[in-house]
PDB file of C-alpha atoms and ligand atoms in Angstrom:
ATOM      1  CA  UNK A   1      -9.748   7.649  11.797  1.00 87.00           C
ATOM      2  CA  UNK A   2      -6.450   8.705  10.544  1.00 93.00           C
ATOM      3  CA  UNK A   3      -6.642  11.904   7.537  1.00 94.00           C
ATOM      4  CA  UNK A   4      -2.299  11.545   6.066  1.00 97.00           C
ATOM      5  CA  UNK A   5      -2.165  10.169   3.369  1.00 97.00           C
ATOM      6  CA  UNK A   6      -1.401   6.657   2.069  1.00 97.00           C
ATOM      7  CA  UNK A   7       2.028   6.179  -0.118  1.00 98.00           C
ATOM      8  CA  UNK A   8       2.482   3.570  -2.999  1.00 98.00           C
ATOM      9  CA  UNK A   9       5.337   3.608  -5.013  1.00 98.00           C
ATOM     10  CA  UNK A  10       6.737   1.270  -7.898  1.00 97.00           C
ATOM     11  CA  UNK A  11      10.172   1.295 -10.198  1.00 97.00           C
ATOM     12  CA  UNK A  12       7.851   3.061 -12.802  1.00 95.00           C
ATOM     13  CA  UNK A  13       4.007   3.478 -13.611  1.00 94.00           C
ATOM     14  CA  UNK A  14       3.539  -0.062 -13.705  1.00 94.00           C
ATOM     15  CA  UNK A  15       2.358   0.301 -10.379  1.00 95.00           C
ATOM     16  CA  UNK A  16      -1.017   2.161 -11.654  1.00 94.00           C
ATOM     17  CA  UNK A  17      -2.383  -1.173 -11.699  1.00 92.00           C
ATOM     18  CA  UNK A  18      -2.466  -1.147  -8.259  1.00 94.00           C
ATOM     19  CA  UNK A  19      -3.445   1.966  -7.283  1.00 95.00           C
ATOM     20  CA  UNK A  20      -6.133   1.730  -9.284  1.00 93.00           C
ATOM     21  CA  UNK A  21      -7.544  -0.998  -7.337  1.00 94.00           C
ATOM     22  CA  UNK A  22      -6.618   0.916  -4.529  1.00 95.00           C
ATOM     23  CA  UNK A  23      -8.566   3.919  -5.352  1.00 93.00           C
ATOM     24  CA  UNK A  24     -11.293   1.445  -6.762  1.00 94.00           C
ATOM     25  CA  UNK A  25     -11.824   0.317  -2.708  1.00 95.00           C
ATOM     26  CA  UNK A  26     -10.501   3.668  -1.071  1.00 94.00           C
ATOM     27  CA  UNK A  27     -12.079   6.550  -2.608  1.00 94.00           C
ATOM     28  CA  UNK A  28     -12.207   8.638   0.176  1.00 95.00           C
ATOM     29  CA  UNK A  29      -8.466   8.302   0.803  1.00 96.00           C
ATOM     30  CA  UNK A  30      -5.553  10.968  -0.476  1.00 96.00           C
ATOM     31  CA  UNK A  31      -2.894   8.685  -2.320  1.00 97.00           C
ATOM     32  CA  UNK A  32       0.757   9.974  -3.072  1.00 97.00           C
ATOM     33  CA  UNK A  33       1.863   7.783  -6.043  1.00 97.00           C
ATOM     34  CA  UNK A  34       5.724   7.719  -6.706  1.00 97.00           C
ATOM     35  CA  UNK A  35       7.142   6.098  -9.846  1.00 97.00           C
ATOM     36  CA  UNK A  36      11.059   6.283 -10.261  1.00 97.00           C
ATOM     37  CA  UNK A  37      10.402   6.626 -14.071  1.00 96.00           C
ATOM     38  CA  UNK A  38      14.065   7.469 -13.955  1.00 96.00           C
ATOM     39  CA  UNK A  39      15.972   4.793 -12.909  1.00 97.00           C
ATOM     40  CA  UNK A  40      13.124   1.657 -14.088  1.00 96.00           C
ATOM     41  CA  UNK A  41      13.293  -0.949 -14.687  1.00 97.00           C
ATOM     42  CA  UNK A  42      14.526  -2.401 -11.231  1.00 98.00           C
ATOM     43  CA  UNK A  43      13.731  -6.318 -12.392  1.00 98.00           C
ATOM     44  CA  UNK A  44      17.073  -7.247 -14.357  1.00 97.00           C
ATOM     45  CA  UNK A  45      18.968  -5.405 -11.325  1.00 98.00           C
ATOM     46  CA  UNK A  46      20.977  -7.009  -7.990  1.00 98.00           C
ATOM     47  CA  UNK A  47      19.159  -7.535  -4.523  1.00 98.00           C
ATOM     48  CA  UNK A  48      21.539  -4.470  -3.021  1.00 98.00           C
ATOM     49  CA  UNK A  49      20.710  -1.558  -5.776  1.00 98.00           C
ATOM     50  CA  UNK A  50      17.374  -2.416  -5.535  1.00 98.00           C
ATOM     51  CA  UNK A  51      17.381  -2.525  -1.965  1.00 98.00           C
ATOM     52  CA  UNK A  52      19.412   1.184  -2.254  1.00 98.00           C
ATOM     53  CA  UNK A  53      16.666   2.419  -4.579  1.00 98.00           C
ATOM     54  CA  UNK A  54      13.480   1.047  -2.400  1.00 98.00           C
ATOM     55  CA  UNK A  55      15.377   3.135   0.890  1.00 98.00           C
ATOM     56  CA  UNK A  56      14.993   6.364  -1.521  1.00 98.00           C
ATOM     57  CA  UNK A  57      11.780   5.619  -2.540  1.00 98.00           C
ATOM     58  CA  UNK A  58      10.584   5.366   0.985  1.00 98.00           C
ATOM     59  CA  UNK A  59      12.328   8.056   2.437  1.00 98.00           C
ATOM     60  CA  UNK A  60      10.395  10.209  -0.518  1.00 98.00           C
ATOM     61  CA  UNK A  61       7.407   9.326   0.520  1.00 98.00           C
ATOM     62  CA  UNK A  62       7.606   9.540   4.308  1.00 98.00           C
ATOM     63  CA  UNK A  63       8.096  13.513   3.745  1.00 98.00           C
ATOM     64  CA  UNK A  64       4.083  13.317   3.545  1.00 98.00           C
ATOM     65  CA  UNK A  65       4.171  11.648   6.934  1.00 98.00           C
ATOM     66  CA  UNK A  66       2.073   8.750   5.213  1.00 98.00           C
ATOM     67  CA  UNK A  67       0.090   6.338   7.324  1.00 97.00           C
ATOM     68  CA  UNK A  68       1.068   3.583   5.482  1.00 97.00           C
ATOM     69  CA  UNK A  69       2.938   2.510   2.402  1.00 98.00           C
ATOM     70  CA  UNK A  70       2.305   0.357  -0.249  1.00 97.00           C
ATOM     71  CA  UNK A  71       4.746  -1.350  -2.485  1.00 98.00           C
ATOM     72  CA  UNK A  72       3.355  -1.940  -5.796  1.00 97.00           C
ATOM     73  CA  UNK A  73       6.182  -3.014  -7.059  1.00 98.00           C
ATOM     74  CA  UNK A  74       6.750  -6.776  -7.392  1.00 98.00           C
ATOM     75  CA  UNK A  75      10.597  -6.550  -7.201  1.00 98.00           C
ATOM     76  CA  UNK A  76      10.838  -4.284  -4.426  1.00 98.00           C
ATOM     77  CA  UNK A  77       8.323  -6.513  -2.744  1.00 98.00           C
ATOM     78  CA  UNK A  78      10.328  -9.863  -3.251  1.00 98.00           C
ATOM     79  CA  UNK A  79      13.690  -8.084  -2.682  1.00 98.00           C
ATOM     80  CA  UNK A  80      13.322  -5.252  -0.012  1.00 98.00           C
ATOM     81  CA  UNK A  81      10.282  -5.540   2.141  1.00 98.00           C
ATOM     82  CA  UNK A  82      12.273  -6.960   5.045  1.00 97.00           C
ATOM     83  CA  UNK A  83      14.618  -4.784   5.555  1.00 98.00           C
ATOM     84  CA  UNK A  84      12.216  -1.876   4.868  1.00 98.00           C
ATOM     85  CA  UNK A  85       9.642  -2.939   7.513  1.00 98.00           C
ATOM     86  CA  UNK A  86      12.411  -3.379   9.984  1.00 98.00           C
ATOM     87  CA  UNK A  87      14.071  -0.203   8.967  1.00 98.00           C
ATOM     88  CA  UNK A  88      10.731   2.518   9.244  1.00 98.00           C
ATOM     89  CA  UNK A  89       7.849   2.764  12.138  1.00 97.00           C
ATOM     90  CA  UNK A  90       4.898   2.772   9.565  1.00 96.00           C
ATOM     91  CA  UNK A  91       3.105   0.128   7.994  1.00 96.00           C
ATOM     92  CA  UNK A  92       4.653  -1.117   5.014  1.00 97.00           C
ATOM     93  CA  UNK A  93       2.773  -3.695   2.734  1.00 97.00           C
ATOM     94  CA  UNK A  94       4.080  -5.731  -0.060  1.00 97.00           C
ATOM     95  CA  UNK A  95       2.477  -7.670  -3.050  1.00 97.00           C
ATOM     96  CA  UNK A  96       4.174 -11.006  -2.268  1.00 97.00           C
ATOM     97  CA  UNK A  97       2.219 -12.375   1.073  1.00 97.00           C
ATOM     98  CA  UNK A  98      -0.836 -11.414  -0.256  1.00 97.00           C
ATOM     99  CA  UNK A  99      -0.583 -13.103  -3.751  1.00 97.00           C
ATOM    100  CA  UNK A 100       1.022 -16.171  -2.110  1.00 98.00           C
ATOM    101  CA  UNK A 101      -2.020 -16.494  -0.151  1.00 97.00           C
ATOM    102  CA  UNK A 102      -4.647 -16.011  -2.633  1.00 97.00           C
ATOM    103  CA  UNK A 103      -2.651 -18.744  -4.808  1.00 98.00           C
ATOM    104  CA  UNK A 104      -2.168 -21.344  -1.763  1.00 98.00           C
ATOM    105  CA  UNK A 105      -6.294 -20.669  -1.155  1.00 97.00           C
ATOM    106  CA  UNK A 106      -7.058 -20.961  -4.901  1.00 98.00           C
ATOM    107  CA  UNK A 107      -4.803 -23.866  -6.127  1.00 98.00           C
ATOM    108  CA  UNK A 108      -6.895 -27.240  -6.054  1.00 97.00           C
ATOM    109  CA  UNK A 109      -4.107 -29.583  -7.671  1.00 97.00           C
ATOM    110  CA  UNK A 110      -1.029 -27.941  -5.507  1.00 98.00           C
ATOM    111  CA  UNK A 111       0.946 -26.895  -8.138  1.00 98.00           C
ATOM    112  CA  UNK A 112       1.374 -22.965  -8.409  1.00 98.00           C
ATOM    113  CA  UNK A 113       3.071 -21.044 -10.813  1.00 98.00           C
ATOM    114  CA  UNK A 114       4.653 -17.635 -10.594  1.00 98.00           C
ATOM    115  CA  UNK A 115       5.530 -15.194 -13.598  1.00 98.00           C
ATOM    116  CA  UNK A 116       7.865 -12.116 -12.687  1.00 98.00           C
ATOM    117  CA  UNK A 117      11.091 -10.377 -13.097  1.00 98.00           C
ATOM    118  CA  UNK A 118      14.282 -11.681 -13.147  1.00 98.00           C
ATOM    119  CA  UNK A 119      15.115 -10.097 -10.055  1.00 98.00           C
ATOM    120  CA  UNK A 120      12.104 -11.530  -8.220  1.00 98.00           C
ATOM    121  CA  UNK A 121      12.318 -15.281  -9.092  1.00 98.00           C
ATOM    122  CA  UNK A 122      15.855 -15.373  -8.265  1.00 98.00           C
ATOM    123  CA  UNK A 123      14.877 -13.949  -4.987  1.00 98.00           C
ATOM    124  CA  UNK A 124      12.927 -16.458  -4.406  1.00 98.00           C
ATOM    125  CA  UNK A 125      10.337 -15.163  -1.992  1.00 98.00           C
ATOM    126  CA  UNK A 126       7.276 -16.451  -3.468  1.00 97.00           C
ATOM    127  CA  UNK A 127       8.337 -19.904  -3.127  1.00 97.00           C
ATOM    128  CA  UNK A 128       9.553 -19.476   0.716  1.00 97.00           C
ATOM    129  CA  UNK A 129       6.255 -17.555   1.080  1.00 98.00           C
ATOM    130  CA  UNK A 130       4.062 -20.299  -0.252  1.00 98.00           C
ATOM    131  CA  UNK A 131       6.236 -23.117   1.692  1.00 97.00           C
ATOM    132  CA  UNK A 132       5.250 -21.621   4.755  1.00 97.00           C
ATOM    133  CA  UNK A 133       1.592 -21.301   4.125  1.00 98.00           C
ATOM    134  CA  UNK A 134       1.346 -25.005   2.799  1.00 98.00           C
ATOM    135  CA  UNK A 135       4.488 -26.600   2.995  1.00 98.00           C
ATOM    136  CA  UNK A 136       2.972 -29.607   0.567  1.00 98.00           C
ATOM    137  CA  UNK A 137       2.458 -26.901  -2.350  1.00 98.00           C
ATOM    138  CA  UNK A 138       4.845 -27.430  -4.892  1.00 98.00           C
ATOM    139  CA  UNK A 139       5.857 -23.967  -7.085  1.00 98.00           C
ATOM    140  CA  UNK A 140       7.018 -23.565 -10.526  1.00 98.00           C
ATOM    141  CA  UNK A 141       9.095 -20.343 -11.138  1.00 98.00           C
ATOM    142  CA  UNK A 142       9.904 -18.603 -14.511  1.00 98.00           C
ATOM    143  CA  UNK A 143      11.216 -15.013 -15.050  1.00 98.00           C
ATOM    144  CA  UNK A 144       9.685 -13.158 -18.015  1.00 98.00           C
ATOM    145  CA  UNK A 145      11.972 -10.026 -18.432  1.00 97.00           C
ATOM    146  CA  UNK A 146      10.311  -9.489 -21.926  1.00 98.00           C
ATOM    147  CA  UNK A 147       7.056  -9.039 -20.888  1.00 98.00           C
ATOM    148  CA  UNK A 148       7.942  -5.429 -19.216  1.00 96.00           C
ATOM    149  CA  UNK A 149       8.847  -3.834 -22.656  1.00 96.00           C
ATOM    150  CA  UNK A 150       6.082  -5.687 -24.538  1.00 96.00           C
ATOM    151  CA  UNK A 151       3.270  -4.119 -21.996  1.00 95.00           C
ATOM    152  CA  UNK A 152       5.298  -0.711 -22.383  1.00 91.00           C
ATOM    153  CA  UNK A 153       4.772  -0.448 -26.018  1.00 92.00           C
ATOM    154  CA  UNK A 154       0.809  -1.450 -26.205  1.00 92.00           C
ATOM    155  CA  UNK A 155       2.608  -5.130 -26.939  1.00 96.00           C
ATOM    156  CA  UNK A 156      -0.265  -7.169 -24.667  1.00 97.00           C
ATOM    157  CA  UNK A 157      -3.234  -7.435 -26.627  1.00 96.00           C
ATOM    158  CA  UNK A 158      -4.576 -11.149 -27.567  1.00 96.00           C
ATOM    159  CA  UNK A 159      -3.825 -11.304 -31.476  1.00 96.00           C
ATOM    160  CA  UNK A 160      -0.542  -9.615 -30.843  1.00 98.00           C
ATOM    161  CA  UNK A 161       1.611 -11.926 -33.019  1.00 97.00           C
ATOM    162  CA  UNK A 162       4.665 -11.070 -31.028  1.00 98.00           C
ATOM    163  CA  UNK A 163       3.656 -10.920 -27.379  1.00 98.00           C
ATOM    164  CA  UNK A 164       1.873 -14.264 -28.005  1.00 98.00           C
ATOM    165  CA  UNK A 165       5.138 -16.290 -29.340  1.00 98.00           C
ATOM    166  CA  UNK A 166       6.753 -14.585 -26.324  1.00 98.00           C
ATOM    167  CA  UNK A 167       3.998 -15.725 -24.075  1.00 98.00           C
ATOM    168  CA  UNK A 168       3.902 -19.395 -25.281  1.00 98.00           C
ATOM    169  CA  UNK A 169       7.414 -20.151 -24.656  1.00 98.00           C
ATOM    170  CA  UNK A 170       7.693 -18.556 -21.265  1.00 98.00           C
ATOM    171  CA  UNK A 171       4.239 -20.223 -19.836  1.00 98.00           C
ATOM    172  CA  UNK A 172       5.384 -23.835 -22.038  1.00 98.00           C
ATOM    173  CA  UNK A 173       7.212 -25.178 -18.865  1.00 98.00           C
ATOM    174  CA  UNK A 174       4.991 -24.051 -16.374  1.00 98.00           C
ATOM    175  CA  UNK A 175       1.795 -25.483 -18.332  1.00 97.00           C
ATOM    176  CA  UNK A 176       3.271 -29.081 -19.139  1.00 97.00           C
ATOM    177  CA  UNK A 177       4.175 -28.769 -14.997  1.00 97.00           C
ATOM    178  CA  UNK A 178       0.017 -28.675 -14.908  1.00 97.00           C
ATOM    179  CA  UNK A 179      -0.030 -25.691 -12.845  1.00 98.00           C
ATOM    180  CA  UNK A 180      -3.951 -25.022 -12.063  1.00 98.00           C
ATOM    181  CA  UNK A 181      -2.850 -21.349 -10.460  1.00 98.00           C
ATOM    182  CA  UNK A 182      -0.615 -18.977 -11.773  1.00 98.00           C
ATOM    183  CA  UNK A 183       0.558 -15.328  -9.964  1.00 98.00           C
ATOM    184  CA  UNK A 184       1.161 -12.805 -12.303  1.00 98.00           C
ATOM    185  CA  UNK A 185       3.784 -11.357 -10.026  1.00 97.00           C
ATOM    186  CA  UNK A 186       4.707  -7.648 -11.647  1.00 97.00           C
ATOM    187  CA  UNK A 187       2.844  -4.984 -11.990  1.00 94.00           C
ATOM    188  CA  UNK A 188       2.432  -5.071 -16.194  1.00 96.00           C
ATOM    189  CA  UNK A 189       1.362  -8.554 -16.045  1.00 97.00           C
ATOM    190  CA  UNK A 190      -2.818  -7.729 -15.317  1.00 95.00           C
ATOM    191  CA  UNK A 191      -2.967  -6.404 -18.873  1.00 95.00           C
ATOM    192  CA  UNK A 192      -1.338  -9.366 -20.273  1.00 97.00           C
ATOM    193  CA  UNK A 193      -4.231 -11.118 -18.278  1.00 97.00           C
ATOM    194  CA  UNK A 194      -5.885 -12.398 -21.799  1.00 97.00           C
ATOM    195  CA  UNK A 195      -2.875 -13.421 -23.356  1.00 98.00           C
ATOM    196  CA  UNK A 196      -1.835 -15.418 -20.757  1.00 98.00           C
ATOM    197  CA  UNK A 197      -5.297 -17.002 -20.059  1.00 98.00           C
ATOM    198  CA  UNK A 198      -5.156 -17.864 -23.507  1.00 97.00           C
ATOM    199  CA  UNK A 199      -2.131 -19.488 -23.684  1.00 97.00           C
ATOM    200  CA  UNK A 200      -2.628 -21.162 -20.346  1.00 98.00           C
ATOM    201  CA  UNK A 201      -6.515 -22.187 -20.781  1.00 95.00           C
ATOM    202  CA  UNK A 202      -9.529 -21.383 -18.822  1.00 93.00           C
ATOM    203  CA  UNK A 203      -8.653 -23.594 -16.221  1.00 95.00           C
ATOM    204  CA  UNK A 204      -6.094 -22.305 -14.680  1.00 98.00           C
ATOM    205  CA  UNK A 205      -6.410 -19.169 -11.778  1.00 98.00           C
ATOM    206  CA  UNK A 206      -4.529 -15.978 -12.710  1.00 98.00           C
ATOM    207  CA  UNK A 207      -3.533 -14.151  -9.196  1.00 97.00           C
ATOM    208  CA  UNK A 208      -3.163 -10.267  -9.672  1.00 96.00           C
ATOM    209  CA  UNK A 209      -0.795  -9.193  -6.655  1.00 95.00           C
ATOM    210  CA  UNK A 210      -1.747  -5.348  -6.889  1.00 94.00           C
ATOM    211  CA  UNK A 211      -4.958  -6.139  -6.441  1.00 94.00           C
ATOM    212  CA  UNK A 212      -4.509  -9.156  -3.576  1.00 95.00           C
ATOM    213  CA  UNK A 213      -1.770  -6.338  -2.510  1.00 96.00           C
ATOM    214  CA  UNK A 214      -4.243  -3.728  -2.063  1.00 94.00           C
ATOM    215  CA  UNK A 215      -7.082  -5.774  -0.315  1.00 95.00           C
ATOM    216  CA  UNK A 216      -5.102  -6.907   2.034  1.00 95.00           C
ATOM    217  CA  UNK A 217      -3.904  -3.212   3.232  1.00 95.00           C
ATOM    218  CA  UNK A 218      -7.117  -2.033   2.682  1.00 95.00           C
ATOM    219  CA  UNK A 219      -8.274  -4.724   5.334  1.00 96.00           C
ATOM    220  CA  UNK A 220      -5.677  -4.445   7.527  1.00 96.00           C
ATOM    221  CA  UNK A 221      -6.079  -0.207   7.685  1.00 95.00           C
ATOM    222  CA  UNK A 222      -9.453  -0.788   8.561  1.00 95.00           C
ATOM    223  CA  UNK A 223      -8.923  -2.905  11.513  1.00 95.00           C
ATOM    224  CA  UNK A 224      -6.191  -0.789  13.000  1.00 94.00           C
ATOM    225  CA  UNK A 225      -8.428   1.980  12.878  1.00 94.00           C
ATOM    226  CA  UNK A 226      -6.670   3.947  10.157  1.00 94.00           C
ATOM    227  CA  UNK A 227      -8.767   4.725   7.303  1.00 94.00           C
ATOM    228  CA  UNK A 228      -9.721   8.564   6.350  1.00 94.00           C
ATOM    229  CA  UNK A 229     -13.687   8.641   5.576  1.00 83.00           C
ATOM    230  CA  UNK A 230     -13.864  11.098   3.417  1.00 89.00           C
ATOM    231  CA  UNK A 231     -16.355  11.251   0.884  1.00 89.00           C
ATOM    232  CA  UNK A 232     -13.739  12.168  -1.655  1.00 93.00           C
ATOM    233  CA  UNK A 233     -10.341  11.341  -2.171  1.00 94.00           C
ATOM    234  CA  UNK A 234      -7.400  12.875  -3.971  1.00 94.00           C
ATOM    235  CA  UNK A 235      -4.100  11.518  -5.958  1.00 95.00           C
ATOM    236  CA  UNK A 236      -0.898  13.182  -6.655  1.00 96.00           C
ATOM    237  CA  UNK A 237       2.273  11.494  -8.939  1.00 96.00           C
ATOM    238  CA  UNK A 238       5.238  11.769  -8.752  1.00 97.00           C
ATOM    239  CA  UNK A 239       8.046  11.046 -10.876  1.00 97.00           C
ATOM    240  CA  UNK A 240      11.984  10.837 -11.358  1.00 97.00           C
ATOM    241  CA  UNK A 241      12.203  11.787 -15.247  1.00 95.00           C
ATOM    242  CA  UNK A 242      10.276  14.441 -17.166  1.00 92.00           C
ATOM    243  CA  UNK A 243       6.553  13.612 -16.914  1.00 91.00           C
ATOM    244  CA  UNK A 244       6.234  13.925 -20.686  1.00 85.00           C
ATOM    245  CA  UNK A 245       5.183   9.822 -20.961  1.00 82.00           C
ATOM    246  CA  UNK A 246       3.630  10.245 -17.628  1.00 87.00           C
ATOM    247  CA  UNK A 247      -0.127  10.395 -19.593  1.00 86.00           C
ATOM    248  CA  UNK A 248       0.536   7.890 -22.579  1.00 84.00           C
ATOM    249  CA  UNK A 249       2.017   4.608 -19.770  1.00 87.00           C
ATOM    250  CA  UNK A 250      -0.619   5.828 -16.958  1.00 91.00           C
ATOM    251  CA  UNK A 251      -3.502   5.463 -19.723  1.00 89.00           C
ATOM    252  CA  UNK A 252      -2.704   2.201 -20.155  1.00 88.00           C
ATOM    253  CA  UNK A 253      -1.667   1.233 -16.292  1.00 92.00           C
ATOM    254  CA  UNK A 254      -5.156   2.856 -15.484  1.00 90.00           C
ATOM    255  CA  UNK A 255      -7.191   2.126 -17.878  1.00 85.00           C
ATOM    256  CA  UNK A 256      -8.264   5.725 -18.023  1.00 85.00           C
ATOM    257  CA  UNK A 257      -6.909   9.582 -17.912  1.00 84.00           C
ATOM    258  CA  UNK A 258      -4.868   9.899 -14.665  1.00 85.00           C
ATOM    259  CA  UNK A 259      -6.704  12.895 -12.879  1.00 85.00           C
ATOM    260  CA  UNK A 260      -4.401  14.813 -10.608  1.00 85.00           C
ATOM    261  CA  UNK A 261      -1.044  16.567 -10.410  1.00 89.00           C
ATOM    262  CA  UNK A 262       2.584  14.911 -11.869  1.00 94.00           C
ATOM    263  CA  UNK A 263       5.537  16.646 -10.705  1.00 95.00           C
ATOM    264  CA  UNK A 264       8.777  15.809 -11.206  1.00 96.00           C
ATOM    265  CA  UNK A 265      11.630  15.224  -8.391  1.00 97.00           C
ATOM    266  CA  UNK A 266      15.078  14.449  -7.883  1.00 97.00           C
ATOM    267  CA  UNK A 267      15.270  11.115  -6.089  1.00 98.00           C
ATOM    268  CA  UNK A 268      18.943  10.625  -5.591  1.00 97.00           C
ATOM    269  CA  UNK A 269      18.466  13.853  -3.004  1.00 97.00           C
ATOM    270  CA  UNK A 270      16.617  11.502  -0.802  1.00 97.00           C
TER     271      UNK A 270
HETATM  272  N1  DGL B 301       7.525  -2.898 -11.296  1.00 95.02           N
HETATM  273  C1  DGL B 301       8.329  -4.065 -11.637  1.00 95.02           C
HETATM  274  C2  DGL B 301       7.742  -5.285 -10.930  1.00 95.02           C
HETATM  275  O1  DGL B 301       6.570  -5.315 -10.582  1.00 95.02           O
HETATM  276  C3  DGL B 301       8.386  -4.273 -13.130  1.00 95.02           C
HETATM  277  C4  DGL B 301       9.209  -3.251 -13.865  1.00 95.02           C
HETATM  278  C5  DGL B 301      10.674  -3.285 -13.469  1.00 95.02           C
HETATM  279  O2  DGL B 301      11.393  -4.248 -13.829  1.00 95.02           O
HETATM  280  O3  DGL B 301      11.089  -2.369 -12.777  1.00 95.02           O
HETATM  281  O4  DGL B 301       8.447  -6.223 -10.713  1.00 95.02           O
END
């Protein structure tokens, strides 16, 4: 039984998604939520700013001498979870691993899809991950850097004239390809769960990486021994720009009122 804390953090609030999941499986556990509302997004940026932003993040968070952390992010994941891991003497988890291997279990034709930023398709970790769970799986990548704003502005809804003509020629490629499972690799990309289903069809398995992200830590705290037991947990937030958005974007990340402290910080001091 272990009582600190468990850290997530994300480029923004995008990483609610997540957490929510997380906090859906670990209620007794405290959770320390960062979002670097100040400097997202991170998925049209390089591999080494990202990688230079992910260090601060982490070195945030380890002033709550976490347990474990938890990147929600998808870019961070695909761009900085190496070096990370390698770089800190906690557990770190990412979303990429887990998704990979929820879409290599779930894909009955071998031909996977994955939707994310720019930054993570061109890293191109999902398709090195899935090679080396199944090297005969063949995967179709395609950036979608408009999705992020869409979601950001309540753009995601089915019926959403705009967000639909965006959806149909992103997913075009991927569904002539005849993927039969498709990772929605980002964190905004649950809530455009319908949309894409629709413009996909009901055959084809969406992957949500927070959520694979956040079973897998879940299971893997367990068997090292590390969960809290409480009866009740707690969340804090933090941010890197004036929480005044903090309640509209967590709404819709969370799918309810975020309960619990935001405070703003200065991340470049870390
Ligand atoms: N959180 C990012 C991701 O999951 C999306 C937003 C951004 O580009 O920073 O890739």
């Amino acid at each position: 039984m272990d009582p600190r804390p468990i850290g997530v953090f994300d480029s923004g609030l995008g990483g609610l998604t997540a957490l929510r999941e997380l906090r859906r499986l670990l209620p007794g556990e405290e959770l320390i939520y960062f979002g670097d509302t100040g400097r997202v997004p991170y998925g049209g940026k390089g591999r080494e700013i990202i990688q230079h932003y992910a260090r601060q993040d982490v070195a945030f968070l380890r002033s709550f001498d976490p347990k474990a952390i938890i990147i929600a992010c998808g870019t961070v994941s695909a761009n900085a979870l190496t070096e990370l891991s390698a770089e800190n003497d906690l557990p770190i988890f990412g979303v990429v691993g887990p998704a990979a291997q929820a879409a290599a279990g779930a894909t009955r034709s071998g031909k996977v899809g994955v939707i994310a930023t720019a930054a993570s398709i061109r890293s191109g970790a999902y398709e090195r991950e899935i090679a080396r769970l199944d090297p005969s799986l063949t995967v179709f990548p395609q950036a979608c850097p408009l999705f992020v704003p869409l979601v950001e502005n309540g753009r995601f809804r089915p019926g959403d004239q705009v967000v639909e003509l965006v959806a149909e020629e992103y997913l075009a490629p991927l569904r002539h390809a005849g993927v039969d499972t498709l990772v929605l690799g980002c964190t905004h990309y649950p809530l455009l769960r319908d949309v894409v289903g629709k413009v996909m069809g009901g055959n084809v398995t969406l992957i949500d990486t927070g959520a694979a992200c956040a079973a897998a830590a879940v299971q893997c705290l367990e068997e090292q021994g590390l969960l809290a037991r409480r009866e009740t947990g707690s969340c804090r937030y933090f941010v890197s720009d004036s929480p005044q958005d903090f309640a509209r974007l967590a709404g819709i990340f969370l799918g309810e009122e975020a309960q619990g402290s935001v405070e703003r910080i200065e991340i470049e001091k870390y």
